[in-house]
mmCIF file of C-alpha atoms and ligand atoms in Angstrom:
data_model
loop_
_atom_site.group_PDB
_atom_site.id
_atom_site.type_symbol
_atom_site.label_atom_id
_atom_site.label_comp_id
_atom_site.label_asym_id
_atom_site.label_seq_id
_atom_site.Cartn_x
_atom_site.Cartn_y
_atom_site.Cartn_z
ATOM 1 C CA UNK W 57 54.114 46.660 -20.020
ATOM 2 C CA UNK W 58 50.386 46.593 -19.150
ATOM 3 C CA UNK W 59 49.029 50.092 -18.664
ATOM 4 C CA UNK W 60 47.259 49.858 -15.303
ATOM 5 C CA UNK W 61 45.323 52.765 -13.848
ATOM 6 C CA UNK W 62 45.295 52.752 -10.041
ATOM 7 C CA UNK W 63 44.674 56.448 -9.410
ATOM 8 C CA UNK W 64 40.907 56.417 -9.114
ATOM 9 C CA UNK W 65 40.907 58.635 -6.011
ATOM 10 C CA UNK W 66 42.186 61.401 -8.258
ATOM 11 C CA UNK W 67 39.603 60.760 -10.962
ATOM 12 C CA UNK W 68 37.911 57.554 -12.040
ATOM 13 C CA UNK W 69 38.989 55.845 -15.253
ATOM 14 C CA UNK W 70 37.596 54.235 -17.294
ATOM 15 C CA UNK W 71 34.059 55.588 -17.204
ATOM 16 C CA UNK W 72 31.072 53.465 -18.216
ATOM 17 C CA UNK W 73 30.772 53.781 -22.046
ATOM 18 C CA UNK W 74 27.331 55.429 -21.705
ATOM 19 C CA UNK W 75 29.057 58.518 -20.231
ATOM 20 C CA UNK W 76 31.039 59.378 -23.371
ATOM 21 C CA UNK W 77 27.975 58.574 -25.498
ATOM 22 C CA UNK W 78 25.824 61.000 -23.511
ATOM 23 C CA UNK W 79 28.431 63.795 -23.729
ATOM 24 C CA UNK W 80 28.782 63.224 -27.490
ATOM 25 C CA UNK W 81 24.989 63.155 -27.898
ATOM 26 C CA UNK W 82 24.671 66.549 -26.229
ATOM 27 C CA UNK W 83 27.480 68.124 -28.250
ATOM 28 C CA UNK W 84 26.526 66.723 -31.629
ATOM 29 C CA UNK W 85 22.737 66.607 -31.388
ATOM 30 C CA UNK W 86 21.396 68.930 -28.697
ATOM 31 C CA UNK W 87 23.948 71.690 -28.360
ATOM 32 C CA UNK W 88 21.837 74.559 -27.012
ATOM 33 C CA UNK W 89 21.686 76.435 -23.723
ATOM 34 C CA UNK W 90 18.892 76.090 -21.173
ATOM 35 C CA UNK W 91 16.752 78.730 -19.416
ATOM 36 C CA UNK W 92 17.520 81.081 -22.272
ATOM 37 C CA UNK W 93 15.900 79.688 -25.435
ATOM 38 C CA UNK W 94 12.212 78.920 -26.015
ATOM 39 C CA UNK W 95 12.588 75.966 -28.398
ATOM 40 C CA UNK W 96 12.338 72.194 -28.252
ATOM 41 C CA UNK W 97 16.049 71.350 -27.843
ATOM 42 C CA UNK W 98 16.319 73.744 -24.902
ATOM 43 C CA UNK W 99 13.337 72.097 -23.224
ATOM 44 C CA UNK W 100 14.779 68.607 -23.671
ATOM 45 C CA UNK W 101 18.139 69.716 -22.213
ATOM 46 C CA UNK W 102 16.325 71.368 -19.295
ATOM 47 C CA UNK W 103 14.538 68.066 -18.666
ATOM 48 C CA UNK W 104 17.840 66.180 -18.448
ATOM 49 C CA UNK W 105 19.190 68.784 -16.010
ATOM 50 C CA UNK W 106 16.077 68.468 -13.849
ATOM 51 C CA UNK W 107 16.210 64.698 -14.033
ATOM 52 C CA UNK W 108 19.870 64.733 -12.942
ATOM 53 C CA UNK W 109 18.901 66.814 -9.902
ATOM 54 C CA UNK W 110 16.205 64.199 -9.154
ATOM 55 C CA UNK W 111 18.718 61.364 -9.539
ATOM 56 C CA UNK W 112 21.096 63.057 -7.086
ATOM 57 C CA UNK W 113 18.348 63.669 -4.571
ATOM 58 C CA UNK W 114 17.382 59.993 -4.789
ATOM 59 C CA UNK W 115 20.985 58.847 -4.706
ATOM 60 C CA UNK W 116 21.712 60.757 -1.490
ATOM 61 C CA UNK W 117 18.324 59.992 0.092
ATOM 62 C CA UNK W 118 17.243 63.544 0.630
ATOM 63 C CA UNK W 119 13.792 65.037 1.049
ATOM 64 C CA UNK W 120 14.938 68.545 0.062
ATOM 65 C CA UNK W 121 13.119 70.166 -2.886
ATOM 66 C CA UNK W 122 14.674 69.264 -6.233
ATOM 67 C CA UNK W 123 15.760 72.875 -6.854
ATOM 68 C CA UNK W 124 18.002 72.584 -3.765
ATOM 69 C CA UNK W 125 20.319 70.339 -5.774
ATOM 70 C CA UNK W 126 22.893 72.836 -7.054
ATOM 71 C CA UNK W 127 25.438 72.297 -9.834
ATOM 72 C CA UNK W 128 28.963 73.713 -9.609
ATOM 73 C CA UNK W 129 32.168 72.738 -11.436
ATOM 74 C CA UNK W 130 33.396 70.495 -8.580
ATOM 75 C CA UNK W 131 33.385 69.735 -4.875
ATOM 76 C CA UNK W 132 36.129 72.365 -4.458
ATOM 77 C CA UNK W 133 33.780 75.051 -5.798
ATOM 78 C CA UNK W 134 30.953 73.713 -3.641
ATOM 79 C CA UNK W 135 33.066 73.825 -0.477
ATOM 80 C CA UNK W 136 34.212 77.367 -1.297
ATOM 81 C CA UNK W 137 30.587 78.499 -1.646
ATOM 82 C CA UNK W 138 29.566 76.778 1.583
ATOM 83 C CA UNK W 139 32.548 77.960 3.650
ATOM 84 C CA UNK W 140 32.681 81.525 2.374
ATOM 85 C CA UNK W 141 28.931 81.948 2.050
ATOM 86 C CA UNK W 142 28.075 80.630 5.516
ATOM 87 C CA UNK W 143 30.839 81.827 7.834
ATOM 88 C CA UNK W 144 31.181 85.330 9.256
ATOM 89 C CA UNK W 145 33.971 86.895 11.363
ATOM 90 C CA UNK W 146 33.633 85.591 14.922
ATOM 91 C CA UNK W 147 32.284 82.186 13.876
ATOM 92 C CA UNK W 148 34.041 79.000 14.972
ATOM 93 C CA UNK W 149 33.924 75.689 13.110
ATOM 94 C CA UNK W 150 35.132 72.151 13.692
ATOM 95 C CA UNK W 151 36.779 69.962 11.057
ATOM 96 C CA UNK W 152 38.491 66.578 11.228
ATOM 97 C CA UNK W 153 42.267 66.244 11.300
ATOM 98 C CA UNK W 154 42.132 64.493 7.891
ATOM 99 C CA UNK W 155 40.697 67.190 5.624
ATOM 100 C CA UNK W 156 41.633 67.904 2.016
ATOM 101 C CA UNK W 157 42.787 71.356 0.926
ATOM 102 C CA UNK W 158 39.505 71.704 -0.952
ATOM 103 C CA UNK W 159 38.095 72.520 2.468
ATOM 104 C CA UNK W 160 41.169 73.739 4.357
ATOM 105 C CA UNK W 161 42.314 76.418 1.934
ATOM 106 C CA UNK W 162 38.999 78.310 1.868
ATOM 107 C CA UNK W 163 38.803 77.899 5.641
ATOM 108 C CA UNK W 164 42.307 79.283 6.155
ATOM 109 C CA UNK W 165 41.362 82.222 3.902
ATOM 110 C CA UNK W 166 38.377 82.838 6.181
ATOM 111 C CA UNK W 167 40.625 82.552 9.247
ATOM 112 C CA UNK W 168 42.356 85.721 8.047
ATOM 113 C CA UNK W 169 38.945 87.440 8.185
ATOM 114 C CA UNK W 170 38.233 86.405 11.779
ATOM 115 C CA UNK W 171 36.783 82.885 11.512
ATOM 116 C CA UNK W 172 38.393 80.318 13.832
ATOM 117 C CA UNK W 173 38.525 76.533 13.548
ATOM 118 C CA UNK W 174 39.698 73.491 15.478
ATOM 119 C CA UNK W 175 40.540 70.033 14.211
ATOM 120 C CA UNK W 176 38.852 67.094 15.896
ATOM 121 C CA UNK W 177 41.732 64.650 16.477
ATOM 122 C CA UNK W 178 42.011 61.360 14.595
ATOM 123 C CA UNK W 179 43.927 58.196 15.458
ATOM 124 C CA UNK W 180 47.197 57.320 13.671
ATOM 125 C CA UNK W 181 44.976 55.221 11.343
ATOM 126 C CA UNK W 182 43.130 58.381 10.298
ATOM 127 C CA UNK W 183 39.912 57.567 12.161
ATOM 128 C CA UNK W 184 37.950 60.219 14.026
ATOM 129 C CA UNK W 185 38.085 60.238 17.822
ATOM 130 C CA UNK W 186 34.365 60.907 18.121
ATOM 131 C CA UNK W 187 34.407 61.241 21.917
ATOM 132 C CA UNK W 188 36.436 64.461 21.580
ATOM 133 C CA UNK W 189 33.832 66.239 19.469
ATOM 134 C CA UNK W 190 31.299 67.477 22.016
ATOM 135 C CA UNK W 191 33.881 68.940 24.379
ATOM 136 C CA UNK W 192 35.269 71.027 21.485
ATOM 137 C CA UNK W 193 31.971 72.792 20.761
ATOM 138 C CA UNK W 194 32.062 76.455 21.827
ATOM 139 C CA UNK W 195 29.245 78.990 22.207
ATOM 140 C CA UNK W 196 30.224 80.494 18.812
ATOM 141 C CA UNK W 197 30.616 77.151 16.978
ATOM 142 C CA UNK W 198 28.473 77.379 13.879
ATOM 143 C CA UNK W 199 29.179 74.222 11.927
ATOM 144 C CA UNK W 200 31.103 71.005 11.489
ATOM 145 C CA UNK W 201 32.694 70.504 8.050
ATOM 146 C CA UNK W 202 34.002 66.997 7.464
ATOM 147 C CA UNK W 203 35.022 64.616 4.738
ATOM 148 C CA UNK W 204 33.294 61.262 4.648
ATOM 149 C CA UNK W 205 36.273 59.193 3.560
ATOM 150 C CA UNK W 206 39.963 60.063 3.451
ATOM 151 C CA UNK W 207 41.588 60.485 0.058
ATOM 152 C CA UNK W 208 44.922 59.570 1.646
ATOM 153 C CA UNK W 209 44.251 56.267 3.412
ATOM 154 C CA UNK W 210 40.579 55.346 2.955
ATOM 155 C CA UNK W 211 39.512 55.808 6.580
ATOM 156 C CA UNK W 212 35.789 56.510 6.995
ATOM 157 C CA UNK W 213 34.353 59.131 9.350
ATOM 158 C CA UNK W 214 31.305 58.239 11.473
ATOM 159 C CA UNK W 215 29.140 60.859 9.781
ATOM 160 C CA UNK W 216 25.823 59.524 11.081
ATOM 161 C CA UNK W 217 27.034 59.977 14.668
ATOM 162 C CA UNK W 218 28.609 63.365 13.911
ATOM 163 C CA UNK W 219 25.342 64.459 12.270
ATOM 164 C CA UNK W 220 23.341 63.435 15.340
ATOM 165 C CA UNK W 221 25.671 65.447 17.611
ATOM 166 C CA UNK W 222 25.394 68.476 15.300
ATOM 167 C CA UNK W 223 21.611 68.242 15.382
ATOM 168 C CA UNK W 224 21.587 68.062 19.204
ATOM 169 C CA UNK W 225 23.763 71.173 19.460
ATOM 170 C CA UNK W 226 22.106 73.168 16.673
ATOM 171 C CA UNK W 227 25.237 73.125 14.447
ATOM 172 C CA UNK W 228 25.214 73.030 10.661
ATOM 173 C CA UNK W 229 26.759 69.833 9.279
ATOM 174 C CA UNK W 230 28.521 69.944 5.899
ATOM 175 C CA UNK W 231 29.968 66.763 4.365
ATOM 176 C CA UNK W 232 32.637 66.506 1.653
ATOM 177 C CA UNK W 233 31.650 63.321 -0.182
ATOM 178 C CA UNK W 234 34.470 63.478 -2.769
ATOM 179 C CA UNK W 235 35.786 60.011 -1.901
ATOM 180 C CA UNK W 236 32.561 58.320 -0.819
ATOM 181 C CA UNK W 237 29.764 59.335 -3.200
ATOM 182 C CA UNK W 238 29.138 56.349 -5.464
ATOM 183 C CA UNK W 239 30.765 53.881 -3.061
ATOM 184 C CA UNK W 240 29.374 54.325 0.439
ATOM 185 C CA UNK W 241 25.691 54.824 1.235
ATOM 186 C CA UNK W 242 24.850 58.423 2.145
ATOM 187 C CA UNK W 243 21.475 59.308 3.622
ATOM 188 C CA UNK W 244 21.272 63.063 3.991
ATOM 189 C CA UNK W 245 18.054 62.945 5.997
ATOM 190 C CA UNK W 246 18.912 60.346 8.624
ATOM 191 C CA UNK W 247 22.541 61.514 8.890
ATOM 192 C CA UNK W 248 21.331 65.089 9.541
ATOM 193 C CA UNK W 249 23.490 66.515 6.766
ATOM 194 C CA UNK W 250 22.617 70.163 6.019
ATOM 195 C CA UNK W 251 24.798 70.400 2.932
ATOM 196 C CA UNK W 252 26.412 67.577 0.982
ATOM 197 C CA UNK W 253 29.182 68.607 -1.418
ATOM 198 C CA UNK W 254 29.930 66.178 -4.248
ATOM 199 C CA UNK W 255 32.165 65.908 -7.280
ATOM 200 C CA UNK W 256 30.994 64.108 -10.414
ATOM 201 C CA UNK W 257 34.251 62.752 -11.804
ATOM 202 C CA UNK W 258 35.433 60.373 -9.076
ATOM 203 C CA UNK W 259 33.307 57.419 -7.934
ATOM 204 C CA UNK W 260 30.139 58.942 -9.392
ATOM 205 C CA UNK W 261 31.870 58.010 -12.686
ATOM 206 C CA UNK W 262 30.911 61.186 -14.549
ATOM 207 C CA UNK W 263 33.120 63.550 -16.559
ATOM 208 C CA UNK W 264 35.375 66.238 -15.099
ATOM 209 C CA UNK W 265 33.954 69.729 -14.637
ATOM 210 C CA UNK W 266 30.718 68.879 -12.857
ATOM 211 C CA UNK W 267 29.975 68.730 -9.145
ATOM 212 C CA UNK W 268 27.609 70.434 -6.806
ATOM 213 C CA UNK W 269 25.897 70.383 -3.454
ATOM 214 C CA UNK W 270 22.556 69.440 -1.976
ATOM 215 C CA UNK W 271 21.375 71.870 0.669
ATOM 216 C CA UNK W 272 18.452 72.078 3.081
ATOM 217 C CA UNK W 273 16.027 75.006 2.887
ATOM 218 C CA UNK W 274 17.140 76.388 6.269
ATOM 219 C CA UNK W 275 20.830 76.324 5.446
ATOM 220 C CA UNK W 276 20.331 77.674 1.915
ATOM 221 C CA UNK W 277 18.823 80.810 3.434
ATOM 222 C CA UNK W 278 21.990 81.345 5.532
ATOM 223 C CA UNK W 279 24.501 80.990 2.667
ATOM 224 C CA UNK W 280 25.327 84.022 0.495
ATOM 225 C CA UNK W 281 26.211 83.345 -3.130
ATOM 226 C CA UNK W 282 29.915 83.578 -3.920
ATOM 227 C CA UNK W 283 29.500 84.334 -7.616
ATOM 228 C CA UNK W 284 26.666 86.105 -9.363
ATOM 229 C CA UNK W 285 25.603 86.776 -12.918
ATOM 230 C CA UNK W 286 22.998 85.949 -15.540
ATOM 231 C CA UNK W 287 20.629 83.099 -14.807
ATOM 232 C CA UNK W 288 18.015 83.553 -17.528
ATOM 233 C CA UNK W 289 15.505 84.344 -14.770
ATOM 234 C CA UNK W 290 14.116 87.744 -13.587
ATOM 235 C CA UNK W 291 16.128 89.379 -16.357
ATOM 236 C CA UNK W 292 14.500 92.761 -15.671
ATOM 237 C CA UNK W 293 16.547 93.008 -12.440
ATOM 238 C CA UNK W 294 20.237 93.434 -11.673
ATOM 239 C CA UNK W 295 19.760 91.815 -8.249
ATOM 240 C CA UNK W 296 20.889 88.209 -7.713
ATOM 241 C CA UNK W 297 17.848 85.914 -7.431
ATOM 242 C CA UNK W 298 17.255 84.663 -3.890
ATOM 243 C CA UNK W 299 15.546 81.456 -5.044
ATOM 244 C CA UNK W 300 17.169 78.113 -5.807
ATOM 245 C CA UNK W 301 18.908 76.891 -7.830
ATOM 246 C CA UNK W 302 19.453 80.297 -9.516
ATOM 247 C CA UNK W 303 20.933 81.885 -6.373
ATOM 248 C CA UNK W 304 23.973 79.604 -6.709
ATOM 249 C CA UNK W 305 24.033 78.852 -10.452
ATOM 250 C CA UNK W 306 24.944 81.988 -12.414
ATOM 251 C CA UNK W 307 26.321 81.667 -15.938
ATOM 252 C CA UNK W 308 26.011 78.922 -18.516
ATOM 253 C CA UNK W 309 26.067 75.441 -17.009
ATOM 254 C CA UNK W 310 28.374 72.632 -18.071
ATOM 255 C CA UNK W 311 25.654 70.814 -19.993
ATOM 256 C CA UNK W 312 27.880 68.219 -21.699
ATOM 257 C CA UNK W 313 29.150 67.159 -18.263
ATOM 258 C CA UNK W 314 25.619 67.108 -16.799
ATOM 259 C CA UNK W 315 24.551 64.776 -19.634
ATOM 260 C CA UNK W 316 27.541 62.584 -18.812
ATOM 261 C CA UNK W 317 26.783 62.606 -15.095
ATOM 262 C CA UNK W 318 23.155 61.747 -15.817
ATOM 263 C CA UNK W 319 24.263 58.644 -17.738
ATOM 264 C CA UNK W 320 26.781 57.720 -15.031
ATOM 265 C CA UNK W 321 24.127 57.940 -12.300
ATOM 266 C CA UNK W 322 21.789 55.740 -14.355
ATOM 267 C CA UNK W 323 24.620 53.219 -14.645
ATOM 268 C CA UNK W 324 25.260 53.335 -10.886
ATOM 269 C CA UNK W 325 21.559 52.988 -10.090
ATOM 270 C CA UNK W 326 21.345 49.929 -12.333
ATOM 271 C CA UNK W 327 24.575 48.362 -11.052
ATOM 272 C CA UNK W 328 23.955 49.228 -7.388
ATOM 273 C CA UNK W 329 26.594 50.878 -5.236
ATOM 274 C CA UNK W 330 26.633 47.888 -2.878
ATOM 275 C CA UNK W 331 27.840 45.775 -5.821
ATOM 276 C CA UNK W 332 30.439 48.419 -6.737
ATOM 277 C CA UNK W 333 31.641 48.581 -3.133
ATOM 278 C CA UNK W 334 31.910 44.767 -2.787
ATOM 279 C CA UNK W 335 34.040 44.574 -5.932
ATOM 280 C CA UNK W 336 36.292 47.402 -4.789
ATOM 281 C CA UNK W 337 36.715 45.819 -1.354
ATOM 282 C CA UNK W 338 37.628 42.515 -3.035
ATOM 283 C CA UNK W 339 40.417 44.319 -4.947
ATOM 284 C CA UNK W 340 41.468 46.209 -1.800
ATOM 285 C CA UNK W 341 41.616 42.929 0.137
ATOM 286 C CA UNK W 342 43.705 41.205 -2.552
ATOM 287 C CA UNK W 343 46.103 44.147 -2.537
ATOM 288 C CA UNK W 344 46.395 44.311 1.267
ATOM 289 C CA UNK W 345 46.980 40.533 1.408
ATOM 290 C CA UNK W 346 49.801 40.839 -1.093
ATOM 291 C CA UNK W 347 51.299 43.821 0.736
ATOM 292 C CA UNK W 348 51.440 41.817 3.972
ATOM 293 C CA UNK W 349 54.099 39.627 2.270
ATOM 294 C CA UNK W 350 56.178 42.733 1.517
ATOM 295 C CA UNK W 351 56.224 43.881 5.139
ATOM 296 C CA UNK W 352 60.032 44.189 5.223
ATOM 297 C CA UNK W 353 59.871 46.811 2.514
ATOM 298 C CA UNK W 354 56.859 48.949 3.310
ATOM 299 C CA UNK W 355 54.293 50.016 5.826
ATOM 300 C CA UNK W 356 50.563 50.205 5.068
ATOM 301 C CA UNK W 357 49.263 53.603 6.183
ATOM 302 C CA UNK W 358 45.712 53.758 7.541
ATOM 303 C CA UNK W 359 43.245 50.924 8.160
ATOM 304 C CA UNK W 360 44.715 47.563 7.101
ATOM 305 C CA UNK W 361 41.365 45.785 6.637
ATOM 306 C CA UNK W 362 38.437 45.604 4.231
ATOM 307 C CA UNK W 363 35.577 46.732 6.448
ATOM 308 C CA UNK W 364 34.561 50.344 7.054
ATOM 309 C CA UNK W 365 37.069 51.806 4.645
ATOM 310 C CA UNK W 366 37.315 53.242 1.137
ATOM 311 C CA UNK W 367 39.204 51.605 -1.773
ATOM 312 C CA UNK W 368 42.292 53.785 -1.233
ATOM 313 C CA UNK W 369 45.505 52.226 0.097
ATOM 314 C CA UNK W 370 48.595 54.244 0.948
ATOM 315 C CA UNK W 371 52.027 52.770 1.511
ATOM 316 C CA UNK W 372 55.256 54.230 2.859
ATOM 317 C CA UNK W 373 58.428 52.512 1.608
ATOM 318 C CA UNK W 374 60.899 51.731 4.371
ATOM 319 C CA UNK W 375 64.152 51.583 2.396
ATOM 320 C CA UNK W 376 63.399 53.312 -0.897
ATOM 321 C CA UNK W 377 62.201 56.773 -1.715
ATOM 322 C CA UNK W 378 58.425 56.726 -2.334
ATOM 323 C CA UNK W 379 58.730 59.026 -5.347
ATOM 324 C CA UNK W 380 61.361 56.774 -6.894
ATOM 325 C CA UNK W 381 59.182 53.673 -6.431
ATOM 326 C CA UNK W 382 56.144 55.446 -7.913
ATOM 327 C CA UNK W 383 58.289 56.589 -10.830
ATOM 328 C CA UNK W 384 59.511 53.023 -11.462
ATOM 329 C CA UNK W 385 55.956 51.657 -11.210
ATOM 330 C CA UNK W 386 54.948 54.005 -14.006
ATOM 331 C CA UNK W 387 58.045 54.037 -16.190
ATOM 332 C CA UNK W 388 58.895 50.318 -16.041
ATOM 333 C CA UNK W 389 55.509 48.720 -15.463
ATOM 334 C CA UNK W 390 52.908 51.240 -16.677
ATOM 335 C CA UNK W 391 51.223 51.388 -13.252
ATOM 336 C CA UNK W 392 49.679 54.762 -12.519
ATOM 337 C CA UNK W 393 49.543 55.763 -8.849
ATOM 338 C CA UNK W 394 49.907 59.041 -7.003
ATOM 339 C CA UNK W 395 52.818 59.904 -4.772
ATOM 340 C CA UNK W 396 53.179 62.735 -2.248
ATOM 341 C CA UNK W 397 50.832 64.551 0.091
ATOM 342 C CA UNK W 398 47.598 64.285 -1.952
ATOM 343 C CA UNK W 399 46.511 67.864 -1.081
ATOM 344 C CA UNK W 400 46.019 66.885 2.563
ATOM 345 C CA UNK W 401 49.061 67.958 4.619
ATOM 346 C CA UNK W 402 47.374 67.623 7.996
ATOM 347 C CA UNK W 403 46.172 64.112 7.164
ATOM 348 C CA UNK W 404 49.823 63.133 6.751
ATOM 349 C CA UNK W 405 50.712 64.822 10.056
ATOM 350 C CA UNK W 406 48.014 62.651 11.657
ATOM 351 C CA UNK W 407 49.232 59.497 9.927
ATOM 352 C CA UNK W 408 52.934 60.187 10.624
ATOM 353 C CA UNK W 409 53.873 60.541 6.948
ATOM 354 C CA UNK W 410 54.528 64.292 6.768
ATOM 355 C CA UNK W 411 56.338 65.758 4.866
ATOM 356 C CA UNK W 412 57.439 62.855 2.650
ATOM 357 C CA UNK W 413 53.937 61.501 1.970
ATOM 358 C CA UNK W 414 52.900 58.121 0.602
ATOM 359 C CA UNK W 415 52.304 56.190 -2.606
ATOM 360 C CA UNK W 416 48.549 55.903 -3.057
ATOM 361 C CA UNK W 417 46.801 53.061 -4.885
ATOM 362 C CA UNK W 418 43.107 53.713 -5.481
ATOM 363 C CA UNK W 419 40.882 51.065 -7.046
ATOM 364 C CA UNK W 420 37.678 51.130 -9.028
ATOM 365 C CA UNK W 421 35.229 48.309 -9.663
ATOM 366 C CA UNK W 422 36.705 48.066 -13.168
ATOM 367 C CA UNK W 423 40.069 46.903 -11.790
ATOM 368 C CA UNK W 424 40.627 43.159 -12.149
ATOM 369 C CA UNK W 425 42.359 40.640 -9.847
ATOM 370 C CA UNK W 426 45.015 40.326 -12.580
ATOM 371 C CA UNK W 427 45.788 44.041 -12.312
ATOM 372 C CA UNK W 428 46.197 43.724 -8.546
ATOM 373 C CA UNK W 429 48.589 40.764 -8.977
ATOM 374 C CA UNK W 430 50.500 42.734 -11.589
ATOM 375 C CA UNK W 431 50.863 45.711 -9.219
ATOM 376 C CA UNK W 432 52.055 43.427 -6.411
ATOM 377 C CA UNK W 433 54.511 41.581 -8.670
ATOM 378 C CA UNK W 434 55.850 44.879 -9.960
ATOM 379 C CA UNK W 435 56.340 46.234 -6.450
ATOM 380 C CA UNK W 436 58.142 43.007 -5.475
ATOM 381 C CA UNK W 437 60.487 43.291 -8.468
ATOM 382 C CA UNK W 438 61.248 46.940 -7.669
ATOM 383 C CA UNK W 439 62.104 46.085 -4.072
ATOM 384 C CA UNK W 440 64.215 43.089 -5.182
ATOM 385 C CA UNK W 441 66.139 45.309 -7.584
ATOM 386 C CA UNK W 442 67.598 47.229 -4.655
HETATM 387 C C1 LIG M 16 38.361 64.488 0.148
HETATM 388 C C2 LIG M 16 38.466 65.373 -1.066
HETATM 389 N N1 LIG M 16 37.906 66.595 -1.062
HETATM 390 C C3 LIG M 16 37.973 67.406 -2.124
HETATM 391 C C4 LIG M 16 38.603 67.019 -3.279
HETATM 392 C C5 LIG M 16 38.631 67.949 -4.450
HETATM 393 O O1 LIG M 16 37.938 67.400 -5.547
HETATM 394 P P1 LIG M 16 37.766 68.227 -6.904
HETATM 395 O O2 LIG M 16 39.141 68.415 -7.451
HETATM 396 O O3 LIG M 16 36.910 67.357 -7.767
HETATM 397 O O4 LIG M 16 37.109 69.520 -6.572
HETATM 398 C C6 LIG M 16 39.203 65.765 -3.344
HETATM 399 C C7 LIG M 16 39.938 65.329 -4.543
HETATM 400 O O5 LIG M 16 40.893 64.606 -4.502
HETATM 401 C C8 LIG M 16 39.116 64.918 -2.205
HETATM 402 O O6 LIG M 16 39.673 63.697 -2.216
#
């Protein structure tokens, strides 16, 4: 049995070796806190934190000040801050019909406080019907919140066009880049993105426990902090600082994870995300080709092509229970996938796979053609064993 990890949409594995080295370096050789101690190690850690903010600003092509790059534990935390800090009772927002619960659950919490939202419809392939957007804007619409790429089927939202519409109508535009950062190019400035939420542990190839958001000056002024506490700054006051990043970064930061993310971003800058994307599309193409020969047994859910998509392929088995097939893939062949609804119930309603869900295969640029063949052979054997 060859252990084969095909669950990279959940979290990427393996990471580039420099990531573990950087985490270990911080823990064994640096170790201190920042913004609190006036000694050399604290200054060198603060430099890495600042440099990581710079890397992220460069990576997402943003002209915001470097202190507007905010660290949080994950994209889920970032979306909670942005949803709950921006919206007030009476506000209306638009989202796509493919969103993850990282966005929908905070939004549904806010619905109970008087915020309303509508879902911009998507096709049965999970692709946004852009023409519907403008007619759904109301006088009280404040923002569009949207994922860039679906974690269920890899469809990609036209965020540049959505951003342009938001700009024309004076709406805030918030993007969940969980499944696209590190794979697809994101240009915050030209896509008119006011806040970009990211998570470090997926295709950015960093460790778990670090994420954040980049936010424009104008939007940062409109968002109230969700959590407050010590920042090491203006310590003579019990008021929360109103300047960035301190306004949104109370408490001790996850420095080991920031060191790891810093190394991962250096790796991605050196490798080039275009190169990463080409490799992942090659694997996706090999997998889709192989699946086309298993058409009697399964249906591919979402875009069945290798352009304008993410490296996430969902299948729905026609004659076998998805959970049973996923279980056999793991227990008999060592192939790790994810089965079910992937925290996105409405995406499955859009795709026609609710409530049973799909088996999701998600590739990284570390996956080899041999691993794809092995997954296809294993699926074939499972279907033949019927
Ligand atoms: C589109 C999308 N948004 C949000 C999340 C939540 O990510 P995290 O658990 O890192 O906060 C995920 C994770 O699967 C995702 O795919």
